[in-house]
PDB file of C-alpha atoms and ligand atoms in Angstrom:
ATOM      1  CA  MET I 174       0.000   0.000   0.000  1.00 93.00           C
ATOM      2  CA  LYS I 175       3.013   2.233  -0.524  1.00 94.00           C
ATOM      3  CA  GLY I 176       2.033   5.820  -1.259  1.00 93.00           C
ATOM      4  CA  LYS I 177      -1.696   5.366  -0.519  1.00 98.00           C
ATOM      5  CA  ILE I 178      -3.404   8.010   1.605  1.00 98.00           C
ATOM      6  CA  ALA I 179      -5.666   6.730   4.401  1.00 98.00           C
ATOM      7  CA  LEU I 180      -8.097   8.618   6.614  1.00 98.00           C
ATOM      8  CA  VAL I 181      -9.174   6.953   9.869  1.00 99.00           C
ATOM      9  CA  THR I 182     -11.903   8.531  11.980  1.00 98.00           C
ATOM     10  CA  GLY I 183     -11.543   8.082  15.738  1.00 98.00           C
ATOM     11  CA  GLY I 184      -7.877   7.288  15.256  1.00 98.00           C
ATOM     12  CA  SER I 185      -6.597   8.819  18.470  1.00 97.00           C
ATOM     13  CA  ARG I 186      -6.888   5.667  20.575  1.00 96.00           C
ATOM     14  CA  GLY I 187      -8.117   2.081  20.775  1.00 96.00           C
ATOM     15  CA  ILE I 188      -9.090   0.279  17.591  1.00 98.00           C
ATOM     16  CA  GLY I 189      -8.724   3.399  15.418  1.00 98.00           C
ATOM     17  CA  ARG I 190      -5.141   3.913  16.573  1.00 98.00           C
ATOM     18  CA  ALA I 191      -4.269   0.269  15.849  1.00 98.00           C
ATOM     19  CA  ILE I 192      -5.790   0.583  12.357  1.00 98.00           C
ATOM     20  CA  ALA I 193      -3.865   3.802  11.665  1.00 98.00           C
ATOM     21  CA  VAL I 194      -0.567   2.276  12.832  1.00 98.00           C
ATOM     22  CA  LYS I 195      -1.065  -0.922  10.819  1.00 98.00           C
ATOM     23  CA  LEU I 196      -1.867   1.089   7.668  1.00 98.00           C
ATOM     24  CA  ALA I 197       1.278   3.166   8.247  1.00 98.00           C
ATOM     25  CA  GLN I 198       3.341  -0.011   8.672  1.00 98.00           C
ATOM     26  CA  GLU I 199       1.924  -1.200   5.350  1.00 98.00           C
ATOM     27  CA  GLY I 200       3.226   1.964   3.650  1.00 98.00           C
ATOM     28  CA  CYS I 201       0.258   4.371   3.777  1.00 98.00           C
ATOM     29  CA  ASP I 202       0.385   8.012   4.768  1.00 98.00           C
ATOM     30  CA  VAL I 203      -2.305   8.411   7.393  1.00 98.00           C
ATOM     31  CA  ALA I 204      -4.594  11.148   8.710  1.00 98.00           C
ATOM     32  CA  ILE I 205      -6.699  10.615  11.805  1.00 98.00           C
ATOM     33  CA  LEU I 206      -9.767  12.477  12.989  1.00 98.00           C
ATOM     34  CA  TYR I 207     -10.496  12.666  16.696  1.00 98.00           C
ATOM     35  CA  ALA I 208     -13.186  14.145  18.923  1.00 97.00           C
ATOM     36  CA  GLY I 209     -11.456  15.697  21.923  1.00 94.00           C
ATOM     37  CA  ARG I 210      -8.228  14.444  23.452  1.00 94.00           C
ATOM     38  CA  LYS I 211      -5.411  16.181  21.579  1.00 97.00           C
ATOM     39  CA  GLU I 212      -2.626  14.494  23.595  1.00 98.00           C
ATOM     40  CA  ALA I 213      -3.898  11.056  22.552  1.00 98.00           C
ATOM     41  CA  ALA I 214      -4.120  12.174  18.910  1.00 98.00           C
ATOM     42  CA  ASP I 215      -0.568  13.590  19.062  1.00 98.00           C
ATOM     43  CA  GLU I 216       0.645  10.293  20.500  1.00 98.00           C
ATOM     44  CA  THR I 217      -0.883   8.429  17.543  1.00 98.00           C
ATOM     45  CA  VAL I 218       0.773  10.858  15.122  1.00 98.00           C
ATOM     46  CA  SER I 219       4.163  10.113  16.763  1.00 98.00           C
ATOM     47  CA  LEU I 220       3.564   6.373  16.289  1.00 98.00           C
ATOM     48  CA  LEU I 221       2.633   6.918  12.647  1.00 98.00           C
ATOM     49  CA  THR I 222       5.690   9.061  11.991  1.00 98.00           C
ATOM     50  CA  ALA I 223       7.891   6.450  13.696  1.00 98.00           C
ATOM     51  CA  ALA I 224       6.444   3.884  11.271  1.00 98.00           C
ATOM     52  CA  GLY I 225       7.712   6.054   8.394  1.00 97.00           C
ATOM     53  CA  ALA I 226       4.404   7.659   7.391  1.00 98.00           C
ATOM     54  CA  ARG I 227       3.455  11.241   6.737  1.00 98.00           C
ATOM     55  CA  ALA I 228       0.778  11.817   9.369  1.00 98.00           C
ATOM     56  CA  LEU I 229      -1.779  14.371  10.427  1.00 98.00           C
ATOM     57  CA  ALA I 230      -4.412  14.659  13.171  1.00 98.00           C
ATOM     58  CA  VAL I 231      -7.499  16.821  12.715  1.00 98.00           C
ATOM     59  CA  GLN I 232     -10.030  17.523  15.443  1.00 98.00           C
ATOM     60  CA  CYS I 233     -13.471  16.959  13.960  1.00 98.00           C
ATOM     61  CA  ASN I 234     -16.892  15.935  15.182  1.00 98.00           C
ATOM     62  CA  VAL I 235     -18.040  13.612  12.383  1.00 98.00           C
ATOM     63  CA  ALA I 236     -21.669  14.192  13.375  1.00 98.00           C
ATOM     64  CA  ASP I 237     -21.263  17.745  12.085  1.00 98.00           C
ATOM     65  CA  GLU I 238     -21.672  17.629   8.313  1.00 98.00           C
ATOM     66  CA  LYS I 239     -19.740  20.820   7.562  1.00 98.00           C
ATOM     67  CA  ALA I 240     -16.902  19.850   9.904  1.00 98.00           C
ATOM     68  CA  ALA I 241     -16.611  16.441   8.223  1.00 98.00           C
ATOM     69  CA  GLU I 242     -16.434  18.070   4.774  1.00 98.00           C
ATOM     70  CA  ALA I 243     -13.833  20.569   5.961  1.00 98.00           C
ATOM     71  CA  ALA I 244     -11.711  17.812   7.531  1.00 98.00           C
ATOM     72  CA  VAL I 245     -11.688  15.774   4.310  1.00 98.00           C
ATOM     73  CA  LYS I 246     -10.575  18.881   2.385  1.00 98.00           C
ATOM     74  CA  GLU I 247      -7.864  19.644   4.938  1.00 98.00           C
ATOM     75  CA  VAL I 248      -6.499  16.090   4.753  1.00 98.00           C
ATOM     76  CA  ALA I 249      -6.519  16.035   0.947  1.00 98.00           C
ATOM     77  CA  GLN I 250      -4.705  19.371   0.842  1.00 98.00           C
ATOM     78  CA  ALA I 251      -2.078  18.275   3.356  1.00 98.00           C
ATOM     79  CA  LEU I 252      -1.408  14.698   2.201  1.00 98.00           C
ATOM     80  CA  GLY I 253      -2.980  14.364  -1.265  1.00 97.00           C
ATOM     81  CA  PRO I 254      -6.139  12.670  -2.577  1.00 98.00           C
ATOM     82  CA  ILE I 255      -7.550  10.113  -0.136  1.00 98.00           C
ATOM     83  CA  ASP I 256      -7.506   6.442  -1.226  1.00 98.00           C
ATOM     84  CA  ILE I 257      -8.817   4.694   1.888  1.00 98.00           C
ATOM     85  CA  LEU I 258     -11.538   5.866   4.297  1.00 98.00           C
ATOM     86  CA  VAL I 259     -12.014   3.996   7.576  1.00 99.00           C
ATOM     87  CA  ASN I 260     -15.145   4.978   9.496  1.00 99.00           C
ATOM     88  CA  ASN I 261     -14.181   3.910  13.001  1.00 98.00           C
ATOM     89  CA  ALA I 262     -15.373   6.778  15.251  1.00 98.00           C
ATOM     90  CA  GLY I 263     -18.004   5.534  17.646  1.00 97.00           C
ATOM     91  CA  ILE I 264     -19.572   6.172  21.021  1.00 96.00           C
ATOM     92  CA  VAL I 265     -21.803   4.298  23.451  1.00 95.00           C
ATOM     93  CA  ARG I 266     -24.543   5.597  25.754  1.00 96.00           C
ATOM     94  CA  ASP I 267     -25.883   2.339  27.152  1.00 94.00           C
ATOM     95  CA  GLY I 268     -29.137   1.918  29.054  1.00 95.00           C
ATOM     96  CA  LEU I 269     -32.269  -0.202  28.880  1.00 97.00           C
ATOM     97  CA  ALA I 270     -34.634   1.020  26.165  1.00 98.00           C
ATOM     98  CA  MET I 271     -37.430   1.677  28.671  1.00 98.00           C
ATOM     99  CA  ARG I 272     -35.257   4.270  30.371  1.00 97.00           C
ATOM    100  CA  MET I 273     -33.239   5.523  27.392  1.00 98.00           C
ATOM    101  CA  SER I 274     -33.831   9.173  26.515  1.00 98.00           C
ATOM    102  CA  SER I 275     -34.397  10.049  22.874  1.00 98.00           C
ATOM    103  CA  GLU I 276     -31.429  12.390  23.248  1.00 98.00           C
ATOM    104  CA  ASP I 277     -29.138   9.437  24.090  1.00 98.00           C
ATOM    105  CA  PHE I 278     -30.643   7.424  21.259  1.00 98.00           C
ATOM    106  CA  ARG I 279     -30.089  10.199  18.750  1.00 98.00           C
ATOM    107  CA  ALA I 280     -26.586  11.130  19.962  1.00 98.00           C
ATOM    108  CA  VAL I 281     -25.292   7.609  19.253  1.00 98.00           C
ATOM    109  CA  LEU I 282     -26.993   7.440  15.844  1.00 98.00           C
ATOM    110  CA  ASP I 283     -25.592  10.891  14.986  1.00 98.00           C
ATOM    111  CA  VAL I 284     -21.968   9.862  15.535  1.00 98.00           C
ATOM    112  CA  ASN I 285     -21.914   6.166  14.631  1.00 98.00           C
ATOM    113  CA  LEU I 286     -24.200   6.176  11.608  1.00 98.00           C
ATOM    114  CA  THR I 287     -24.798   9.709  10.330  1.00 99.00           C
ATOM    115  CA  GLY I 288     -21.131  10.547  10.981  1.00 98.00           C
ATOM    116  CA  ALA I 289     -20.055   7.693   8.700  1.00 99.00           C
ATOM    117  CA  PHE I 290     -22.521   8.883   6.055  1.00 99.00           C
ATOM    118  CA  HIS I 291     -21.057  12.414   6.219  1.00 98.00           C
ATOM    119  CA  MET I 292     -17.538  11.056   5.734  1.00 99.00           C
ATOM    120  CA  ILE I 293     -18.558   8.792   2.868  1.00 98.00           C
ATOM    121  CA  ARG I 294     -20.356  11.617   1.095  1.00 98.00           C
ATOM    122  CA  ALA I 295     -17.368  13.924   1.525  1.00 98.00           C
ATOM    123  CA  CYS I 296     -14.937  11.331   0.067  1.00 98.00           C
ATOM    124  CA  LEU I 297     -17.053   9.704  -2.648  1.00 98.00           C
ATOM    125  CA  PRO I 298     -16.805  12.387  -5.366  1.00 97.00           C
ATOM    126  CA  GLN I 299     -12.981  12.070  -5.449  1.00 97.00           C
ATOM    127  CA  PHE I 300     -13.181   8.249  -5.308  1.00 98.00           C
ATOM    128  CA  VAL I 301     -15.646   8.118  -8.196  1.00 98.00           C
ATOM    129  CA  ARG I 302     -13.694  10.665 -10.245  1.00 97.00           C
ATOM    130  CA  ARG I 303     -10.477   8.670  -9.825  1.00 97.00           C
ATOM    131  CA  ARG I 304     -12.315   5.346 -10.276  1.00 98.00           C
ATOM    132  CA  SER I 305     -10.726   3.890  -7.175  1.00 98.00           C
ATOM    133  CA  GLY I 306     -11.201   3.976  -3.427  1.00 98.00           C
ATOM    134  CA  ARG I 307     -11.733   1.796  -0.410  1.00 98.00           C
ATOM    135  CA  ILE I 308     -14.293   2.420   2.320  1.00 99.00           C
ATOM    136  CA  ILE I 309     -14.218   0.284   5.458  1.00 99.00           C
ATOM    137  CA  ASN I 310     -16.859   0.808   8.141  1.00 99.00           C
ATOM    138  CA  ILE I 311     -16.377  -0.453  11.690  1.00 98.00           C
ATOM    139  CA  THR I 312     -19.675  -1.908  12.808  1.00 98.00           C
ATOM    140  CA  SER I 313     -20.184  -4.392  15.680  1.00 98.00           C
ATOM    141  CA  VAL I 314     -21.632  -7.831  16.321  1.00 97.00           C
ATOM    142  CA  SER I 315     -24.105  -5.908  18.535  1.00 97.00           C
ATOM    143  CA  GLY I 316     -25.662  -4.667  15.311  1.00 98.00           C
ATOM    144  CA  MET I 317     -25.999  -8.239  14.011  1.00 98.00           C
ATOM    145  CA  MET I 318     -27.254 -10.045  17.115  1.00 97.00           C
ATOM    146  CA  GLY I 319     -28.716  -7.232  19.271  1.00 97.00           C
ATOM    147  CA  ASN I 320     -27.545  -6.527  22.813  1.00 93.00           C
ATOM    148  CA  PRO I 321     -29.685  -5.624  25.837  1.00 94.00           C
ATOM    149  CA  GLY I 322     -28.901  -2.083  26.979  1.00 95.00           C
ATOM    150  CA  GLN I 323     -27.708  -1.011  23.546  1.00 96.00           C
ATOM    151  CA  ALA I 324     -30.855  -0.108  21.575  1.00 98.00           C
ATOM    152  CA  ASN I 325     -29.122   3.021  20.290  1.00 98.00           C
ATOM    153  CA  TYR I 326     -25.714   1.447  19.637  1.00 98.00           C
ATOM    154  CA  ALA I 327     -27.018  -1.779  18.051  1.00 98.00           C
ATOM    155  CA  SER I 328     -29.373   0.255  15.821  1.00 98.00           C
ATOM    156  CA  SER I 329     -26.506   2.482  14.694  1.00 99.00           C
ATOM    157  CA  LYS I 330     -24.299  -0.522  13.928  1.00 98.00           C
ATOM    158  CA  ALA I 331     -27.069  -2.407  12.100  1.00 98.00           C
ATOM    159  CA  GLY I 332     -27.678   0.791  10.117  1.00 98.00           C
ATOM    160  CA  LEU I 333     -24.008   0.903   9.242  1.00 98.00           C
ATOM    161  CA  ILE I 334     -24.311  -2.551   7.674  1.00 99.00           C
ATOM    162  CA  GLY I 335     -27.236  -1.337   5.521  1.00 98.00           C
ATOM    163  CA  LEU I 336     -25.203   1.735   4.590  1.00 99.00           C
ATOM    164  CA  THR I 337     -22.190  -0.435   3.676  1.00 99.00           C
ATOM    165  CA  LYS I 338     -24.233  -2.692   1.394  1.00 99.00           C
ATOM    166  CA  THR I 339     -26.097   0.179  -0.251  1.00 98.00           C
ATOM    167  CA  ILE I 340     -23.056   2.314  -1.018  1.00 98.00           C
ATOM    168  CA  ALA I 341     -21.254  -0.840  -2.188  1.00 98.00           C
ATOM    169  CA  ARG I 342     -23.991  -1.378  -4.783  1.00 98.00           C
ATOM    170  CA  GLU I 343     -24.067   2.305  -5.773  1.00 98.00           C
ATOM    171  CA  VAL I 344     -20.355   2.578  -6.549  1.00 98.00           C
ATOM    172  CA  ALA I 345     -19.303  -0.974  -7.463  1.00 98.00           C
ATOM    173  CA  SER I 346     -19.053  -0.071 -11.156  1.00 98.00           C
ATOM    174  CA  ARG I 347     -16.818   2.913 -10.321  1.00 98.00           C
ATOM    175  CA  GLY I 348     -13.927   0.922  -8.905  1.00 97.00           C
ATOM    176  CA  VAL I 349     -14.800   1.690  -5.277  1.00 98.00           C
ATOM    177  CA  THR I 350     -15.255  -1.087  -2.712  1.00 98.00           C
ATOM    178  CA  VAL I 351     -17.214  -0.726   0.527  1.00 99.00           C
ATOM    179  CA  ASN I 352     -16.925  -3.309   3.305  1.00 99.00           C
ATOM    180  CA  ALA I 353     -17.493  -3.553   7.040  1.00 99.00           C
ATOM    181  CA  VAL I 354     -15.617  -5.131   9.920  1.00 99.00           C
ATOM    182  CA  ALA I 355     -17.684  -6.257  12.910  1.00 98.00           C
ATOM    183  CA  PRO I 356     -15.599  -6.604  16.073  1.00 98.00           C
ATOM    184  CA  GLY I 357     -16.898  -8.575  19.038  1.00 96.00           C
ATOM    185  CA  PHE I 358     -15.356  -7.890  22.393  1.00 93.00           C
ATOM    186  CA  ILE I 359     -12.120  -5.872  22.074  1.00 96.00           C
ATOM    187  CA  GLU I 360      -9.806  -4.498  24.755  1.00 94.00           C
ATOM    188  CA  THR I 361     -10.061  -0.668  24.561  1.00 91.00           C
ATOM    189  CA  ASP I 362     -11.240   2.301  26.659  1.00 85.00           C
ATOM    190  CA  MET I 363     -14.775   1.399  25.545  1.00 78.00           C
ATOM    191  CA  THR I 364     -14.616  -1.998  27.286  1.00 83.00           C
ATOM    192  CA  ALA I 365     -12.341  -0.806  30.141  1.00 85.00           C
ATOM    193  CA  SER I 366     -15.313   1.124  31.557  1.00 79.00           C
ATOM    194  CA  MET I 367     -17.284  -2.139  32.047  1.00 80.00           C
ATOM    195  CA  ASN I 368     -17.563  -3.555  35.579  1.00 83.00           C
ATOM    196  CA  GLU I 369     -16.086  -6.976  36.408  1.00 86.00           C
ATOM    197  CA  SER I 370     -19.377  -8.907  36.230  1.00 86.00           C
ATOM    198  CA  ALA I 371     -20.311  -7.383  32.844  1.00 81.00           C
ATOM    199  CA  LEU I 372     -16.814  -8.205  31.606  1.00 85.00           C
ATOM    200  CA  GLN I 373     -17.048 -11.833  32.756  1.00 89.00           C
ATOM    201  CA  LYS I 374     -20.525 -12.145  31.231  1.00 85.00           C
ATOM    202  CA  GLY I 375     -19.203 -10.758  27.948  1.00 85.00           C
ATOM    203  CA  LEU I 376     -16.249 -13.147  27.949  1.00 92.00           C
ATOM    204  CA  SER I 377     -18.465 -16.157  28.632  1.00 93.00           C
ATOM    205  CA  ALA I 378     -20.139 -15.446  25.268  1.00 93.00           C
ATOM    206  CA  VAL I 379     -16.845 -15.757  23.392  1.00 96.00           C
ATOM    207  CA  PRO I 380     -16.098 -19.356  22.329  1.00 97.00           C
ATOM    208  CA  MET I 381     -12.387 -18.545  22.107  1.00 97.00           C
ATOM    209  CA  GLY I 382     -12.602 -17.491  25.779  1.00 93.00           C
ATOM    210  CA  ARG I 383     -10.538 -14.326  25.480  1.00 94.00           C
ATOM    211  CA  ILE I 384     -10.984 -10.690  24.673  1.00 94.00           C
ATOM    212  CA  GLY I 385      -9.729  -9.509  21.263  1.00 97.00           C
ATOM    213  CA  LYS I 386      -6.959  -6.993  20.630  1.00 97.00           C
ATOM    214  CA  PRO I 387      -7.308  -3.793  18.567  1.00 98.00           C
ATOM    215  CA  GLU I 388      -4.663  -5.277  16.239  1.00 98.00           C
ATOM    216  CA  ASP I 389      -7.023  -8.190  15.430  1.00 98.00           C
ATOM    217  CA  VAL I 390      -9.466  -5.644  13.985  1.00 98.00           C
ATOM    218  CA  ALA I 391      -6.674  -3.672  12.278  1.00 98.00           C
ATOM    219  CA  ASN I 392      -5.563  -6.806  10.390  1.00 98.00           C
ATOM    220  CA  ALA I 393      -9.056  -7.248   8.916  1.00 98.00           C
ATOM    221  CA  VAL I 394      -9.230  -3.572   7.912  1.00 98.00           C
ATOM    222  CA  CYS I 395      -5.852  -3.807   6.185  1.00 98.00           C
ATOM    223  CA  PHE I 396      -7.045  -6.851   4.269  1.00 98.00           C
ATOM    224  CA  PHE I 397     -10.005  -4.875   2.849  1.00 98.00           C
ATOM    225  CA  ALA I 398      -7.733  -1.894   2.122  1.00 98.00           C
ATOM    226  CA  GLY I 399      -5.158  -3.980   0.261  1.00 97.00           C
ATOM    227  CA  ASP I 400      -4.858  -5.041  -3.383  1.00 95.00           C
ATOM    228  CA  GLY I 401      -5.821  -8.619  -2.530  1.00 97.00           C
ATOM    229  CA  ALA I 402      -9.384  -7.557  -1.676  1.00 98.00           C
ATOM    230  CA  GLY I 403     -10.085  -5.783  -4.978  1.00 97.00           C
ATOM    231  CA  TYR I 404     -12.976  -8.108  -5.915  1.00 98.00           C
ATOM    232  CA  ILE I 405     -14.686  -7.979  -2.491  1.00 98.00           C
ATOM    233  CA  THR I 406     -17.446  -5.477  -1.789  1.00 98.00           C
ATOM    234  CA  GLY I 407     -20.534  -5.295   0.436  1.00 98.00           C
ATOM    235  CA  CYS I 408     -18.983  -7.805   2.832  1.00 98.00           C
ATOM    236  CA  VAL I 409     -19.256  -7.831   6.647  1.00 98.00           C
ATOM    237  CA  LEU I 410     -16.310  -9.602   8.286  1.00 98.00           C
ATOM    238  CA  LYS I 411     -16.696 -10.587  11.949  1.00 98.00           C
ATOM    239  CA  VAL I 412     -13.631 -10.374  14.191  1.00 98.00           C
ATOM    240  CA  ASP I 413     -15.153 -11.748  17.359  1.00 98.00           C
ATOM    241  CA  GLY I 414     -13.536 -14.985  18.553  1.00 98.00           C
ATOM    242  CA  GLY I 415     -16.687 -16.811  17.482  1.00 98.00           C
ATOM    243  CA  MET I 416     -19.066 -14.662  19.561  1.00 96.00           C
ATOM    244  CA  TYR I 417     -21.665 -14.591  16.800  1.00 97.00           C
ATOM    245  CA  ILE I 418     -21.740 -17.789  14.768  1.00 96.00           C
TER     246      ILE I 418
HETATM  247  P1  LIG F 760     -12.742   4.306  21.916  1.00 82.35           P
HETATM  248  O1  LIG F 760     -13.793   4.914  22.769  1.00 82.35           O
HETATM  249  O2  LIG F 760     -11.502   3.780  22.567  1.00 82.35           O
HETATM  250  O3  LIG F 760     -12.293   5.374  20.781  1.00 82.35           O
HETATM  251  C1  LIG F 760     -13.253   6.048  20.051  1.00 82.35           C
HETATM  252  C2  LIG F 760     -12.617   6.985  19.065  1.00 82.35           C
HETATM  253  O4  LIG F 760     -13.658   7.678  18.377  1.00 82.35           O
HETATM  254  C3  LIG F 760     -11.749   8.055  19.704  1.00 82.35           C
HETATM  255  O5  LIG F 760     -10.626   8.301  18.877  1.00 82.35           O
HETATM  256  C4  LIG F 760     -12.635   9.299  19.705  1.00 82.35           C
HETATM  257  O6  LIG F 760     -11.903  10.514  19.634  1.00 82.35           O
HETATM  258  C5  LIG F 760     -13.434   9.071  18.446  1.00 82.35           C
HETATM  259  N1  LIG F 760     -14.714   9.766  18.421  1.00 82.35           N
HETATM  260  C6  LIG F 760     -15.751   9.644  19.294  1.00 82.35           C
HETATM  261  N2  LIG F 760     -16.752  10.469  18.939  1.00 82.35           N
HETATM  262  C7  LIG F 760     -16.352  11.114  17.823  1.00 82.35           C
HETATM  263  C8  LIG F 760     -16.926  12.116  17.000  1.00 82.35           C
HETATM  264  N3  LIG F 760     -18.152  12.624  17.235  1.00 82.35           N
HETATM  265  N4  LIG F 760     -16.213  12.580  15.927  1.00 82.35           N
HETATM  266  C9  LIG F 760     -14.969  12.105  15.676  1.00 82.35           C
HETATM  267  N5  LIG F 760     -14.375  11.161  16.425  1.00 82.35           N
HETATM  268  C10 LIG F 760     -15.054  10.683  17.484  1.00 82.35           C
HETATM  269  O7  LIG F 760     -13.471   3.194  21.057  1.00 82.35           O
HETATM  270  P2  LIG F 760     -12.954   1.783  20.470  1.00 82.35           P
HETATM  271  O8  LIG F 760     -13.279   0.720  21.446  1.00 82.35           O
HETATM  272  O9  LIG F 760     -11.574   1.910  19.963  1.00 82.35           O
HETATM  273  O10 LIG F 760     -13.979   1.596  19.265  1.00 82.35           O
HETATM  274  C11 LIG F 760     -13.699   1.981  17.939  1.00 82.35           C
HETATM  275  C12 LIG F 760     -14.835   1.528  17.052  1.00 82.35           C
HETATM  276  O11 LIG F 760     -14.986   0.107  17.174  1.00 82.35           O
HETATM  277  C13 LIG F 760     -16.183   2.131  17.421  1.00 82.35           C
HETATM  278  O12 LIG F 760     -16.935   2.398  16.257  1.00 82.35           O
HETATM  279  C14 LIG F 760     -16.846   1.022  18.216  1.00 82.35           C
HETATM  280  O13 LIG F 760     -18.235   1.119  18.172  1.00 82.35           O
HETATM  281  C15 LIG F 760     -16.329  -0.205  17.497  1.00 82.35           C
HETATM  282  N6  LIG F 760     -16.390  -1.413  18.285  1.00 82.35           N
HETATM  283  C16 LIG F 760     -15.674  -1.543  19.460  1.00 82.35           C
HETATM  284  C17 LIG F 760     -15.772  -2.711  20.188  1.00 82.35           C
HETATM  285  C18 LIG F 760     -15.007  -2.911  21.462  1.00 82.35           C
HETATM  286  O14 LIG F 760     -15.197  -3.970  22.088  1.00 82.35           O
HETATM  287  N7  LIG F 760     -14.159  -2.002  21.892  1.00 82.35           N
HETATM  288  C19 LIG F 760     -16.621  -3.822  19.757  1.00 82.35           C
HETATM  289  C20 LIG F 760     -17.319  -3.582  18.515  1.00 82.35           C
HETATM  290  C21 LIG F 760     -17.186  -2.416  17.821  1.00 82.35           C
END
């Protein structure tokens, strides 16, 4: 992937950071978008630079359409035309549906689903014009199997699968592929906030009996981004230790 330009949303930590680093190790120049913590984003940029990549971090709330468009422009100006878009930014606001406010429902949809749509729309014209491009959306097995307490999150991730398949069909003839990776239970800040009993319950649902690493997800993303996946589109690849079979 030497010389390719990749943009990873939510690349400041966790899975997004691992994806950004892996892409840099594979020869890409990489830009990350992040929501708030500049120190974490700067740390990722140092890792990317150490891997030999040109790198850039842009603060951007992907739920904000104009901000997403501006970020894509900024990245293209700084690094060159984008080849690979990874929609990884995501949030949770868990709670049982009976008690979930519509504000919490909407906030998760706005970032996880509408945010990805904003990024795709901002990148697609250049992909279509150049007749090449890779889009990889990070969904979740929650969106495939449902998960109590995650009506908002599971809906956003199921929506992301519909978005993946639809855009894949819309741009297949233009040399652009669109795929999704569905992680199961991965060790990041998102899972670190779980209490011990929730963690044990989660682990008991994983046939492989262990939590996954961000790098496990990054490997799948790199596969879709690479030349070897040129004839694959509209696919959802689970990286979940067998959690959802
Ligand atoms: P994390 O909470 O460690 O990192 C989230 C990243 O998203 C951060 O870089 C943050 O700055 C960014 N972000 C959040 N809101 C944003 C916004 N409005 N605009 C731009 N960036 C924003 O999360 P983690 O665990 O690394 O998850 C990454 C992705 O993987 C998410 O989409 C998540 O839903 C998905 N996932 C994670 C699983 C896990 O077990 N950790 C399991 C399945 C899916």
